[in-house]
XYZ file of C-alpha atoms in Angstrom:
611
model
C 0.022 0.008 0.030
C 2.824 2.285 0.819
C 4.423 1.520 -2.571
C 1.161 2.720 -4.277
C 1.089 5.965 -2.334
C 4.784 6.563 -3.130
C 4.178 6.111 -6.890
C 1.173 8.394 -6.760
C 3.197 11.033 -4.990
C 6.136 10.958 -7.474
C 3.656 11.049 -10.428
C 1.953 14.106 -8.988
C 5.343 15.831 -8.621
C 6.214 15.157 -12.282
C 2.950 16.513 -13.425
C 3.430 19.685 -11.398
C 6.802 20.200 -12.806
C 5.593 19.742 -16.426
C 2.703 22.165 -15.855
C 5.167 24.765 -14.296
C 7.277 24.681 -17.421
C 4.476 24.808 -19.893
C 2.597 27.607 -18.135
C 5.605 30.035 -18.228
C 4.214 33.440 -19.440
C 5.484 34.537 -22.941
C 4.718 38.161 -21.935
C 7.808 38.046 -19.656
C 10.192 37.661 -22.597
C 12.677 40.657 -23.041
C 12.856 42.340 -26.550
C 16.194 42.775 -28.227
C 17.239 46.544 -28.871
C 17.233 47.691 -32.462
C 20.558 47.893 -34.328
C 22.124 51.270 -34.469
C 23.026 53.018 -37.777
C 26.708 54.192 -38.083
C 26.957 57.781 -39.067
C 30.572 58.885 -38.888
C 33.231 57.816 -39.875
C 31.453 56.616 -43.086
C 32.359 53.391 -44.679
C 35.720 53.249 -46.445
C 36.796 56.808 -45.736
C 40.338 57.003 -46.817
C 41.618 59.959 -44.876
C 40.035 61.032 -41.564
C 41.559 63.180 -38.830
C 43.240 61.088 -36.219
C 41.137 62.764 -33.562
C 37.978 60.826 -34.587
C 34.468 61.624 -33.427
C 32.448 58.378 -33.728
C 28.674 58.987 -34.234
C 25.651 56.539 -34.446
C 21.949 56.700 -34.293
C 19.808 55.923 -31.210
C 18.717 52.326 -30.533
C 15.024 51.560 -29.872
C 13.917 49.098 -27.162
C 10.362 47.883 -27.277
C 10.316 47.247 -23.566
C 11.372 50.833 -22.755
C 14.561 49.546 -21.030
C 17.557 51.882 -20.702
C 20.026 51.359 -23.373
C 23.889 51.576 -23.223
C 26.282 51.293 -26.094
C 29.624 49.564 -26.515
C 31.823 51.255 -29.113
C 34.252 48.664 -30.434
C 37.348 49.768 -32.372
C 39.527 47.242 -34.120
C 42.903 47.700 -35.775
C 42.965 44.501 -37.793
C 40.468 42.978 -40.362
C 40.000 39.790 -38.281
C 38.208 41.772 -35.605
C 40.054 39.695 -33.072
C 40.812 42.398 -30.468
C 39.180 45.780 -29.859
C 39.316 48.907 -27.837
C 35.897 48.998 -26.095
C 34.107 52.177 -24.691
C 30.890 51.862 -22.830
C 28.660 54.926 -22.923
C 25.127 56.127 -22.793
C 25.781 58.735 -25.438
C 25.593 58.374 -29.296
C 29.013 59.825 -29.964
C 32.513 59.467 -28.584
C 35.798 61.179 -29.582
C 38.938 59.029 -29.626
C 42.524 59.765 -30.532
C 43.922 57.158 -32.948
C 47.129 56.766 -34.834
C 48.031 58.502 -38.047
C 48.030 56.633 -41.304
C 46.324 53.511 -40.086
C 43.234 51.460 -41.053
C 40.610 50.863 -38.426
C 37.246 48.942 -38.206
C 34.302 49.848 -35.818
C 30.922 48.865 -34.782
C 28.496 49.539 -31.954
C 26.628 47.071 -29.677
C 23.372 48.285 -28.126
C 22.504 46.588 -24.795
C 19.478 46.764 -22.501
C 21.124 44.766 -19.839
C 19.678 41.434 -20.980
C 19.966 41.401 -24.692
C 22.244 42.983 -27.230
C 22.197 43.878 -30.970
C 25.382 44.590 -33.008
C 25.590 47.149 -35.864
C 27.261 46.645 -39.259
C 31.071 47.213 -39.226
C 32.591 50.225 -41.024
C 36.184 50.573 -42.150
C 38.203 53.810 -42.351
C 41.812 55.048 -42.549
C 43.321 57.959 -40.654
C 45.344 60.568 -42.579
C 49.097 60.770 -42.948
C 50.228 63.721 -40.888
C 50.933 66.416 -43.509
C 48.486 69.048 -42.299
C 46.113 69.741 -39.420
C 42.389 70.262 -39.494
C 41.158 73.778 -39.450
C 39.574 75.526 -36.329
C 36.016 76.925 -36.913
C 35.844 80.474 -35.816
C 32.457 81.832 -36.699
C 29.601 80.997 -36.155
C 30.387 79.384 -32.936
C 28.532 76.192 -31.667
C 25.335 76.669 -29.709
C 24.568 80.259 -30.888
C 20.762 80.577 -30.746
C 20.388 83.809 -32.835
C 22.868 84.339 -35.723
C 22.253 86.853 -38.422
C 21.139 84.896 -41.550
C 23.534 86.799 -43.635
C 26.623 84.887 -42.272
C 30.306 85.190 -43.146
C 31.637 81.819 -42.179
C 35.196 81.958 -40.964
C 37.916 79.397 -40.022
C 41.629 79.187 -39.466
C 43.935 78.220 -42.209
C 45.301 74.622 -42.216
C 48.762 74.283 -40.831
C 50.800 73.332 -44.021
C 54.087 74.378 -45.421
C 52.526 75.569 -48.680
C 49.193 77.245 -47.939
C 48.743 78.184 -51.626
C 47.846 74.566 -52.440
C 45.192 74.077 -49.821
C 41.520 73.901 -50.812
C 38.572 74.174 -48.413
C 35.108 72.653 -48.636
C 32.445 74.397 -46.577
C 29.910 71.679 -45.734
C 26.570 73.014 -44.464
C 23.819 70.746 -42.974
C 20.190 71.931 -42.626
C 19.077 68.818 -40.663
C 22.089 67.283 -39.192
C 20.530 65.229 -36.322
C 17.904 63.563 -38.580
C 19.698 63.379 -41.873
C 23.459 63.861 -41.520
C 24.009 62.565 -45.031
C 22.087 65.585 -46.562
C 24.329 68.675 -47.005
C 25.644 71.266 -49.505
C 29.301 71.824 -50.345
C 31.101 75.069 -51.424
C 34.693 74.583 -52.511
C 36.955 77.515 -51.825
C 40.618 78.634 -51.729
C 40.085 81.123 -48.922
C 39.198 80.724 -45.317
C 35.916 82.581 -45.240
C 32.696 82.554 -47.305
C 29.435 84.570 -47.020
C 25.983 82.900 -47.286
C 22.408 83.970 -46.792
C 20.419 81.387 -44.925
C 16.856 80.979 -43.801
C 15.675 82.619 -40.656
C 14.706 80.677 -37.464
C 16.514 77.462 -38.579
C 19.075 75.199 -37.031
C 22.162 74.494 -39.082
C 25.474 72.592 -38.652
C 28.742 73.207 -40.542
C 32.263 71.907 -40.908
C 35.346 72.516 -43.107
C 37.097 69.738 -45.095
C 40.663 70.770 -45.952
C 42.618 69.205 -48.919
C 46.149 69.815 -49.779
C 46.487 67.472 -52.774
C 47.663 64.520 -50.655
C 45.244 64.219 -47.803
C 41.769 65.370 -46.802
C 40.944 66.215 -43.249
C 37.540 67.128 -41.690
C 37.110 69.639 -38.940
C 34.813 69.233 -35.982
C 31.067 70.055 -36.595
C 29.404 73.141 -35.038
C 25.705 73.920 -34.925
C 23.841 77.282 -34.645
C 20.456 78.655 -35.163
C 19.529 81.715 -37.273
C 17.359 84.473 -35.761
C 13.600 84.235 -36.184
C 12.666 87.907 -36.200
C 12.311 90.163 -39.268
C 15.449 92.156 -38.134
C 18.314 91.225 -35.854
C 19.490 92.926 -32.633
C 22.287 95.530 -33.387
C 25.893 94.661 -32.554
C 27.387 97.203 -29.960
C 30.626 98.540 -31.219
C 31.945 101.170 -28.852
C 32.516 101.273 -25.852
C 33.680 97.654 -25.745
C 32.715 95.429 -22.903
C 34.314 95.626 -19.489
C 36.680 98.497 -20.312
C 37.876 99.621 -16.895
C 38.796 103.180 -17.760
C 37.163 105.162 -20.645
C 37.067 108.812 -21.325
C 33.777 110.300 -19.917
C 33.207 112.052 -23.372
C 31.964 108.955 -25.233
C 30.769 108.473 -28.830
C 28.487 105.513 -28.438
C 28.421 103.521 -31.684
C 26.600 100.374 -32.903
C 25.983 98.454 -36.150
C 23.044 98.169 -38.547
C 19.935 96.180 -37.732
C 19.432 93.684 -40.581
C 16.228 94.994 -42.162
C 14.981 95.473 -45.674
C 14.095 99.135 -45.153
C 16.912 100.539 -42.995
C 15.286 104.071 -43.283
C 12.332 102.860 -41.172
C 14.540 101.625 -38.182
C 14.583 103.630 -35.010
C 17.201 103.210 -32.227
C 16.835 103.765 -28.489
C 20.114 104.093 -26.692
C 19.849 103.425 -23.009
C 22.611 104.289 -20.516
C 22.334 103.033 -16.950
C 24.602 104.198 -14.061
C 25.324 102.373 -10.861
C 22.310 103.780 -9.089
C 20.086 102.495 -12.031
C 19.433 106.013 -13.260
C 18.711 105.761 -16.915
C 19.545 108.101 -19.837
C 17.650 107.462 -22.977
C 18.022 108.743 -26.520
C 15.824 107.985 -29.537
C 17.735 108.247 -32.762
C 17.799 107.482 -36.484
C 21.681 107.461 -36.506
C 23.838 104.685 -35.205
C 25.874 106.831 -32.879
C 25.473 109.339 -30.051
C 27.945 111.449 -28.240
C 27.335 111.666 -24.501
C 29.388 113.229 -21.599
C 29.255 111.120 -18.477
C 30.741 111.479 -15.039
C 34.389 110.604 -14.095
C 35.074 107.441 -12.045
C 31.703 105.819 -12.415
C 30.407 102.387 -13.547
C 27.843 102.273 -16.412
C 26.138 99.807 -18.652
C 24.415 100.414 -21.987
C 22.260 98.709 -24.635
C 20.430 99.684 -27.871
C 16.826 98.734 -28.691
C 15.896 98.681 -32.386
C 12.331 99.114 -33.736
C 11.289 98.805 -37.373
C 7.538 99.324 -36.848
C 6.801 95.633 -36.565
C 9.143 94.134 -33.950
C 11.402 95.521 -31.270
C 14.843 93.866 -30.683
C 17.176 94.412 -27.735
C 20.960 94.224 -27.907
C 23.247 92.617 -25.342
C 24.028 94.754 -22.253
C 27.594 95.938 -21.990
C 29.357 97.261 -18.970
C 32.285 99.868 -18.751
C 33.708 102.352 -16.226
C 34.825 105.951 -16.873
C 38.333 106.928 -15.741
C 39.380 108.849 -12.660
C 40.744 112.013 -14.155
C 44.562 111.676 -14.315
C 45.161 111.929 -18.057
C 43.311 112.580 -21.310
C 42.625 110.309 -24.242
C 44.973 111.019 -27.255
C 43.802 112.901 -30.465
C 44.207 110.920 -33.668
C 46.121 112.937 -36.287
C 46.818 110.787 -39.386
C 45.205 109.184 -41.261
C 42.041 111.385 -40.791
C 38.601 109.882 -40.979
C 36.707 109.372 -44.193
C 39.687 109.633 -46.607
C 38.944 107.307 -49.548
C 42.493 106.911 -51.052
C 45.352 106.665 -48.508
C 48.819 105.272 -49.519
C 49.001 101.709 -48.212
C 52.328 102.499 -46.605
C 50.759 104.380 -43.690
C 52.471 106.192 -40.759
C 49.864 106.355 -38.030
C 50.296 109.510 -35.854
C 48.515 110.794 -32.675
C 49.037 113.376 -29.990
C 50.721 112.530 -26.759
C 48.479 112.003 -23.716
C 48.342 114.899 -21.277
C 50.118 113.604 -18.279
C 52.763 114.865 -15.779
C 55.134 111.854 -16.325
C 55.105 111.154 -20.064
C 57.966 108.486 -19.581
C 55.449 105.987 -17.974
C 52.910 106.289 -20.911
C 52.319 103.317 -23.220
C 50.227 103.550 -26.365
C 48.413 100.636 -27.986
C 47.565 101.206 -31.678
C 44.564 98.972 -32.749
C 44.041 98.582 -36.513
C 40.723 96.913 -37.628
C 40.248 95.488 -41.114
C 36.485 94.694 -40.730
C 35.292 96.983 -37.965
C 31.603 97.083 -38.863
C 31.164 93.257 -38.986
C 33.901 92.139 -36.598
C 34.855 94.954 -34.136
C 36.623 92.537 -31.774
C 39.169 91.465 -34.529
C 42.234 93.822 -34.889
C 45.951 93.960 -35.028
C 47.552 95.457 -31.906
C 50.893 97.310 -31.488
C 52.147 98.561 -28.133
C 54.512 101.507 -28.223
C 56.252 104.236 -26.204
C 56.078 106.574 -29.255
C 53.125 108.360 -30.732
C 53.475 106.938 -34.340
C 53.794 103.617 -36.114
C 54.431 102.859 -39.787
C 52.548 99.891 -41.345
C 52.157 98.524 -44.830
C 48.460 97.716 -45.341
C 46.569 96.022 -48.177
C 45.433 98.151 -51.143
C 41.793 99.136 -51.746
C 40.618 98.096 -48.329
C 38.696 100.010 -45.635
C 40.345 100.112 -42.153
C 39.478 101.709 -38.807
C 41.947 102.591 -35.961
C 42.191 103.896 -32.465
C 44.802 104.366 -29.792
C 44.558 103.092 -26.194
C 46.780 105.115 -23.631
C 47.981 103.589 -20.423
C 49.933 105.447 -17.692
C 50.002 102.562 -15.285
C 46.997 103.713 -13.414
C 44.287 104.297 -15.895
C 43.522 103.332 -19.578
C 41.884 105.627 -21.966
C 40.532 104.941 -25.492
C 40.643 107.476 -28.240
C 37.795 107.912 -30.718
C 37.764 105.607 -33.769
C 38.625 106.835 -37.333
C 38.206 104.993 -40.601
C 39.872 105.329 -43.973
C 40.315 103.431 -47.225
C 43.609 102.620 -48.966
C 44.069 103.362 -52.644
C 43.039 100.694 -55.250
C 46.157 100.570 -57.520
C 45.289 98.613 -60.562
C 48.826 97.414 -61.295
C 51.997 96.566 -59.362
C 55.415 98.148 -59.652
C 57.890 96.333 -61.838
C 60.627 94.112 -60.430
C 64.163 95.123 -61.466
C 66.144 92.165 -62.854
C 69.493 93.349 -64.211
C 71.901 94.805 -63.051
C 71.014 93.504 -59.616
C 71.229 95.790 -56.596
C 74.790 96.435 -55.495
C 76.270 94.481 -58.482
C 79.715 95.170 -59.934
C 79.496 95.011 -63.651
C 82.589 93.978 -65.639
C 81.216 95.583 -68.829
C 80.072 99.181 -69.384
C 77.709 98.149 -72.129
C 74.629 97.356 -70.064
C 71.393 95.820 -71.112
C 68.962 96.789 -68.397
C 66.116 94.386 -67.792
C 62.988 94.513 -65.622
C 59.816 92.413 -65.229
C 56.460 93.289 -66.798
C 53.924 95.296 -64.730
C 50.984 93.099 -63.506
C 48.143 94.670 -65.306
C 45.137 93.365 -67.302
C 46.140 95.154 -70.488
C 49.833 94.980 -71.034
C 49.504 96.498 -74.560
C 48.905 99.913 -72.987
C 51.684 99.931 -70.436
C 54.529 102.494 -70.696
C 57.787 102.465 -68.857
C 59.910 105.447 -67.827
C 63.540 104.277 -67.370
C 65.487 106.618 -65.041
C 69.274 106.370 -64.493
C 71.085 108.762 -62.114
C 74.469 109.884 -63.369
C 74.868 112.220 -60.336
C 72.757 110.909 -57.561
C 73.996 113.454 -54.987
C 72.724 116.359 -57.056
C 69.659 114.528 -58.381
C 70.796 114.550 -61.949
C 69.378 111.745 -64.086
C 68.569 110.673 -67.632
C 65.010 109.679 -68.414
C 63.990 107.364 -71.371
C 60.384 106.370 -72.341
C 59.834 102.846 -73.727
C 57.195 100.252 -74.193
C 59.719 97.401 -73.847
C 61.041 95.917 -70.651
C 64.752 96.038 -71.699
C 67.039 98.903 -72.645
C 70.743 99.099 -73.553
C 73.123 101.867 -72.594
C 76.852 102.497 -72.842
C 78.054 103.871 -69.561
C 81.366 105.227 -68.087
C 83.716 102.809 -66.418
C 84.487 103.016 -62.726
C 81.294 104.791 -61.698
C 78.380 104.228 -59.350
C 74.933 104.378 -61.043
C 71.303 104.264 -59.639
C 68.296 103.282 -61.591
C 64.575 102.681 -61.366
C 61.513 102.181 -63.646
C 58.128 103.903 -63.419
C 55.277 102.025 -65.077
C 52.064 103.796 -66.379
C 48.943 102.016 -67.628
C 46.962 105.138 -68.262
C 45.066 104.919 -65.016
C 47.807 104.784 -62.381
C 51.598 105.188 -62.110
C 53.716 102.857 -59.995
C 57.445 103.312 -59.106
C 59.943 100.399 -58.688
C 62.641 100.099 -56.032
C 65.840 102.091 -56.655
C 68.849 99.828 -57.505
C 72.551 100.820 -57.419
C 75.534 99.248 -59.242
C 79.137 99.931 -60.246
C 80.810 99.590 -63.630
C 84.317 98.140 -63.182
C 87.291 100.294 -64.068
C 89.963 97.655 -63.563
C 90.606 94.730 -61.258
C 92.622 96.745 -58.754
C 90.109 99.579 -58.426
C 88.940 100.774 -55.035
C 85.395 101.993 -55.162
C 83.663 104.673 -53.130
C 80.590 103.662 -51.081
C 77.120 103.798 -52.574
C 75.008 106.891 -51.759
C 73.106 106.518 -48.457
C 69.439 105.623 -48.745
C 66.717 107.064 -46.399
C 64.923 104.811 -43.791
C 63.393 107.369 -41.448
C 61.857 109.754 -40.439
C 58.936 110.276 -42.864
C 57.895 113.670 -44.001
C 55.779 114.575 -40.984
C 56.692 113.500 -37.489
C 56.063 114.541 -33.886
C 58.569 117.038 -32.292
C 61.026 116.066 -29.541
C 63.298 113.117 -29.804
C 63.653 111.999 -33.551
C 65.823 109.154 -34.761
C 67.578 109.659 -38.126
C 68.054 106.331 -39.945
C 69.680 105.399 -43.236
C 71.324 102.392 -45.077
C 74.535 102.383 -47.004
C 76.490 99.757 -48.862
C 80.135 99.424 -50.028
C 80.971 97.188 -52.943
C 84.382 96.491 -51.513
C 82.884 95.484 -48.137
C 84.860 97.948 -46.297
C 83.947 99.352 -42.935
C 81.949 102.579 -43.339
C 81.710 105.665 -41.034
C 79.280 108.573 -41.447
C 79.099 112.329 -41.135
C 75.713 113.906 -40.508
C 74.813 117.347 -41.776
C 71.613 118.794 -40.204
C 69.858 122.118 -39.987
C 66.967 124.269 -41.049
C 68.688 125.446 -44.305
C 67.781 123.648 -47.554
C 71.358 122.460 -47.858
C 72.651 122.312 -44.235
C 76.306 122.975 -43.438
C 76.332 122.142 -39.806
C 77.932 118.826 -38.853
C 76.120 117.344 -35.780
C 77.963 113.995 -35.832
C 81.190 112.751 -37.432
C 82.998 109.504 -37.880
C 80.128 107.490 -36.435
C 79.705 103.798 -37.269
C 76.005 103.349 -36.535
C 73.504 104.092 -39.300
C 71.141 105.895 -36.854
C 71.336 108.923 -34.675
C 68.869 110.555 -32.238
C 68.391 114.297 -32.183
C 66.063 116.779 -30.411
C 63.712 118.882 -32.487
C 61.220 121.730 -31.900
C 57.528 121.798 -32.987
C 56.358 123.379 -36.322
C 59.790 123.325 -37.948
C 61.155 122.057 -41.265
C 64.607 120.258 -40.926
C 67.009 119.222 -43.738
C 69.739 116.651 -43.506
C 72.056 114.451 -45.432
C 74.713 111.748 -44.837
C 78.325 111.515 -46.172
C 79.662 107.999 -46.049
C 83.453 107.238 -45.860
C 85.314 103.983 -46.453
C 88.710 102.833 -44.940
C 90.701 104.003 -48.020
C 89.530 107.596 -47.878
C 86.733 107.313 -50.528
C 83.489 109.100 -49.633
C 80.012 109.499 -51.183
C 77.474 112.197 -50.279
C 73.736 111.274 -50.264
C 70.773 113.402 -51.246
C 69.320 116.022 -48.931
C 66.143 114.748 -47.129
C 63.671 116.851 -45.096
C 60.874 116.395 -42.618
C 58.276 118.503 -40.744
C 57.653 118.456 -36.964
C 54.193 118.604 -35.606
C 52.833 119.862 -32.249
């Protein structure tokens, strides 16, 4: 009987076990996450920057489980070993080796199940240039003017002339990263007009003929209004000492009908007292208190919408010196020689020795007032060679160790010469010619219509007294029989009917015999220019000797047109400092001596002193 009960009990246990397995609920099964789509690097890219940003799409999990990703990077085709990175993001940046082939895929995991993407192959670039840096617009900007001048740094490469840039613009990068437009350029900026109130992404692909490298990707959003807030120009932000007499300046609001725009300048002091001015102009001069903190903004109104600029802060100076006055170049001039000597008054201060001046030169002041070249000086002038046919703006910041003052801002435009001066070829500068039958040669002027170019050949037979021979020709060669054992100076003036350009001045000797000892060449002027501030002035010149002998100099200086007073004799340096008075015209020349007693006198130069 016990045996029957035992069999019955075992049978019952078996039946319960079978039912427990069969009755397991299918609803408790866990769904597999969807495979991700690989976005970047794309399949078989042959040159990608070694600093690689891997990107892939989101994975979907039907159960709503949290998903993590395993980025797997392989350096061999067998996929036997990998560098694994676990992340909850859909992008990761990894530094890899140059010039190497890699493979990658992504595993999506919900903790229980996994799905693996396809595998992409790519190759990093050989290191012959670096990716560019994106400058403007910056990432994350939420209101960028739709009329955008994209800017980026030049690629680091020995020969930048061979570099080519592709501006790649995405209008739906997150959803459709394979949809974009390309602009191929040979410069590092490009202007485009985009749609308003739209998110964009952009990058630059640089190519130097050997390798192609992609920059990072930056995103931004264009403004959604029918005009944009103005850009504040002056005073700049957080200036700690500015003259209380301020000419507030701001840029245009982007609007079809600029005449309809109205500006409201608001100036707030530290007690929240507000000065308000309604204007049509984009500037307003206001006199504020010394030693006080202020903030300012501009509200623009085109009749439909009102836009408010950023708020900028600044402080006016405690009164211990005055801002400088800009002298040259004056504002508004439309044709200034591109070889410019900037000049300004000295700051009014008891101890001028402690004063430093910072000259700031802007080449795109209206659109980019924060971009400029800066030169810190102890003098109140600076010579610079600028680009032709370009608008510039400039100001001077003075600093006496206690306070900093900014001058006003002046703008000017350099002349637009339509051809370049010729290059002198033969005889070379400083050459000793064995023959006295010389065929002079020079390059052609760079001009669109070379048929109309005329050259004026000038050769000085007595440089000291400014005696020369002048010959007109349409050719770029000319033969002359010259005296032996003599120094000559020559240059070429080119004229295309619109503008005249003058070449450099070259000097040469014709050989008399092999034992000749030659006098030095005539000294050439370096400084000062025609107008200069009074006080300490440095006279500078250059001089050559074909025999490479040591040279000494005598300086003649005075207020007569041909000065007779010697102010320095037997000096070896080719510069000399003198003291001058204001509102005077001075004349000077140099006599150069070599070791064997030969001497050459230079031309008489002059300059004017300012207040």
